Amino acid sequence: MDLGRVAAHEPVTIEDEDRDAAVLAPVVERPDGPALVFTKRADHLGEHPGQMSFPGGGREPSDSDLRATALRESNEEIGLRSEEVEFVGQLDDIRTTSSYAVTPFVARVPDREYTPDEREVAEVVFLPISGLVDPENYEVEHRTHPRYGEAVVHFFHVDGYTVWGATGRILVQFLELALDWEPPREPERVVDAENDY
């Protein structure tokens, strides 16, 4: 894994969405290899309940910048302290179906137990990089979104969890930069536009 390529990346930013948000893609070094820290969103949340995501959320007026948003949200959601975070770099902004422009930051964080805020997070999950890049754990769908048009939806199935949607798109770019990974080629699966995002 080469996080130097993440550090050197010049991110593409989005400035025309209704709302701004930021997430942190936390990298931990574990005895069996590097992993990423995800949250499983609480089932009672109005947006994307039960989905896997990176710690993060919407920008608040008190946040000095989007990096501060990512730090504040990570602290609120999993108890990650700002002094524990070693920022590595920034990935391209993405648009979400809920009209957010999301800025992803990559950082090294300690390999320790994190405490989820049960109001937002059902579980904190460590998924190994080795499992995320295993072609047996990957699939892709092609969908048509009413606002954004054609969309490629990535799915990563690891250890009983599925990462997809906006988090899947962020994960793809991280893996491409850090590991020179390419999504496995497989037959295209086209899904009806009515299917849930």
XYZ file of C-alpha atoms in Angstrom:
197
model
C 0.000 0.000 0.000
C 1.442 3.363 -1.063
C -0.228 6.255 0.722
C 2.284 8.586 -0.906
C 0.155 8.492 -4.051
C -2.839 9.567 -1.978
C -0.800 12.418 -0.502
C 0.301 13.557 -3.972
C -3.210 13.447 -5.461
C -4.690 16.793 -6.582
C -8.372 16.441 -5.669
C -11.235 17.533 -7.902
C -13.665 19.679 -5.913
C -17.404 20.288 -6.301
C -18.841 23.683 -5.398
C -22.351 23.705 -6.860
C -24.262 21.320 -4.597
C -26.824 22.406 -2.005
C -24.862 21.103 0.982
C -21.267 20.258 1.902
C -20.093 17.268 3.898
C -16.797 15.574 4.723
C -15.756 12.061 5.667
C -12.596 10.477 6.988
C -11.246 7.249 5.481
C -9.237 6.006 8.491
C -6.365 3.605 7.781
C -5.083 1.356 10.580
C -2.073 -0.925 10.575
C -3.065 -4.268 12.108
C -0.967 -7.391 12.804
C -2.581 -9.152 9.829
C -2.233 -6.163 7.486
C -3.775 -2.727 6.893
C -7.500 -2.128 7.278
C -10.011 0.684 6.907
C -12.413 1.789 9.632
C -16.081 1.982 8.655
C -19.264 2.724 10.528
C -22.525 0.867 10.113
C -25.219 3.516 10.252
C -28.002 3.100 12.788
C -31.208 1.569 11.422
C -33.393 4.431 12.666
C -31.616 7.163 10.668
C -33.637 8.895 7.977
C -30.889 8.825 5.333
C -29.084 5.592 4.363
C -30.062 3.559 7.462
C -27.991 0.435 8.069
C -25.490 1.258 5.336
C -21.727 1.131 5.693
C -19.994 4.487 5.603
C -16.867 6.310 6.625
C -17.110 8.531 9.725
C -18.330 11.947 8.670
C -21.295 14.188 8.021
C -22.551 17.607 7.078
C -20.587 20.784 7.552
C -21.712 22.999 10.446
C -21.319 26.803 10.555
C -18.846 26.383 13.435
C -16.483 24.242 11.311
C -13.509 26.276 10.096
C -13.193 24.077 6.994
C -14.146 20.637 5.709
C -11.185 18.992 7.397
C -12.582 20.312 10.677
C -15.950 18.805 9.714
C -14.365 15.389 9.198
C -12.567 15.607 12.556
C -15.637 16.773 14.479
C -17.904 14.127 12.968
C -15.343 11.352 13.530
C -15.070 12.360 17.167
C -18.852 12.481 17.585
C -19.510 9.190 15.792
C -16.703 6.902 17.001
C -14.729 8.836 19.624
C -11.691 9.434 17.415
C -9.686 12.297 18.903
C -8.182 14.942 16.630
C -4.697 14.429 18.093
C -4.848 10.764 17.004
C -5.378 11.667 13.343
C -2.462 11.876 10.920
C -3.860 13.310 7.696
C -2.451 11.753 4.531
C -4.365 13.380 1.705
C -7.661 14.255 0.076
C -9.649 12.352 -2.557
C -11.975 13.771 -5.212
C -15.267 15.234 -4.038
C -18.321 13.163 -4.919
C -21.994 14.016 -5.351
C -24.596 12.054 -3.450
C -28.220 11.361 -4.317
C -29.157 13.486 -1.281
C -27.617 16.630 -2.902
C -24.391 16.702 -0.883
C -20.902 17.398 -2.151
C -18.773 15.084 -0.008
C -15.057 15.714 0.529
C -13.151 12.565 1.565
C -9.944 12.780 3.595
C -7.561 9.876 4.169
C -5.728 9.582 7.481
C -3.753 7.146 9.587
C -5.377 6.412 12.944
C -4.484 4.116 15.876
C -5.523 0.469 15.881
C -7.710 0.571 18.968
C -11.295 -0.033 19.973
C -13.634 2.822 19.035
C -16.929 3.580 20.757
C -19.900 4.228 18.459
C -22.408 6.962 19.243
C -25.538 4.813 19.282
C -27.693 7.719 18.104
C -25.988 7.521 14.702
C -23.756 4.459 14.550
C -24.754 0.839 15.146
C -21.231 -0.578 14.869
C -17.601 0.345 14.158
C -16.131 -2.117 11.649
C -12.535 -2.798 10.576
C -12.395 -4.265 7.064
C -9.038 -5.604 5.819
C -7.593 -4.135 2.645
C -6.838 -7.692 1.501
C -10.550 -8.495 1.580
C -11.568 -5.276 -0.159
C -9.260 -5.935 -3.129
C -10.202 -9.626 -3.457
C -12.030 -9.923 -6.813
C -14.269 -12.602 -5.311
C -15.714 -9.946 -2.987
C -16.533 -7.379 -5.687
C -19.487 -6.798 -8.002
C -20.794 -3.873 -10.025
C -24.163 -2.655 -11.277
C -25.057 -0.057 -13.877
C -28.023 2.104 -12.980
C -29.750 5.180 -14.369
C -30.354 7.963 -11.883
C -33.095 10.531 -12.642
C -30.807 13.489 -11.838
C -27.258 12.252 -12.494
C -27.849 9.912 -15.426
C -25.808 6.754 -15.874
C -24.173 5.514 -12.678
C -21.770 2.711 -11.858
C -22.513 1.215 -8.443
C -19.681 -0.725 -6.770
C -20.283 -3.397 -4.119
C -17.625 -4.811 -1.778
C -18.770 -7.821 0.275
C -16.296 -8.477 3.110
C -16.756 -10.347 6.398
C -20.539 -10.212 6.160
C -20.676 -6.462 5.438
C -21.406 -4.720 2.130
C -19.839 -1.369 1.220
C -21.582 0.366 -1.687
C -23.123 3.673 -2.779
C -21.183 6.874 -2.129
C -18.812 5.061 0.233
C -18.138 2.468 -2.459
C -17.183 5.212 -4.922
C -14.804 6.788 -2.403
C -13.318 3.371 -1.661
C -12.680 2.692 -5.356
C -10.561 5.831 -5.730
C -8.675 5.099 -2.522
C -7.822 1.579 -3.705
C -6.856 2.837 -7.177
C -4.412 5.356 -5.692
C -3.043 3.419 -2.734
C -2.806 -0.013 -4.349
C -2.913 0.618 -8.112
C -6.113 -1.473 -8.008
C -8.597 -1.714 -10.842
C -12.169 -2.959 -10.491
C -12.338 -6.526 -11.838
C -13.938 -6.794 -15.244
C -17.149 -8.770 -15.195
C -20.390 -8.929 -17.188
C -22.405 -5.724 -16.865
C -25.489 -5.962 -14.701
C -28.099 -3.329 -15.567
C -30.610 -2.601 -12.831
C -34.028 -0.979 -13.176
C -33.992 2.739 -12.406
C -36.676 2.236 -9.741
C -34.272 0.278 -7.526
C -33.213 1.974 -4.304
C -29.868 3.770 -4.238
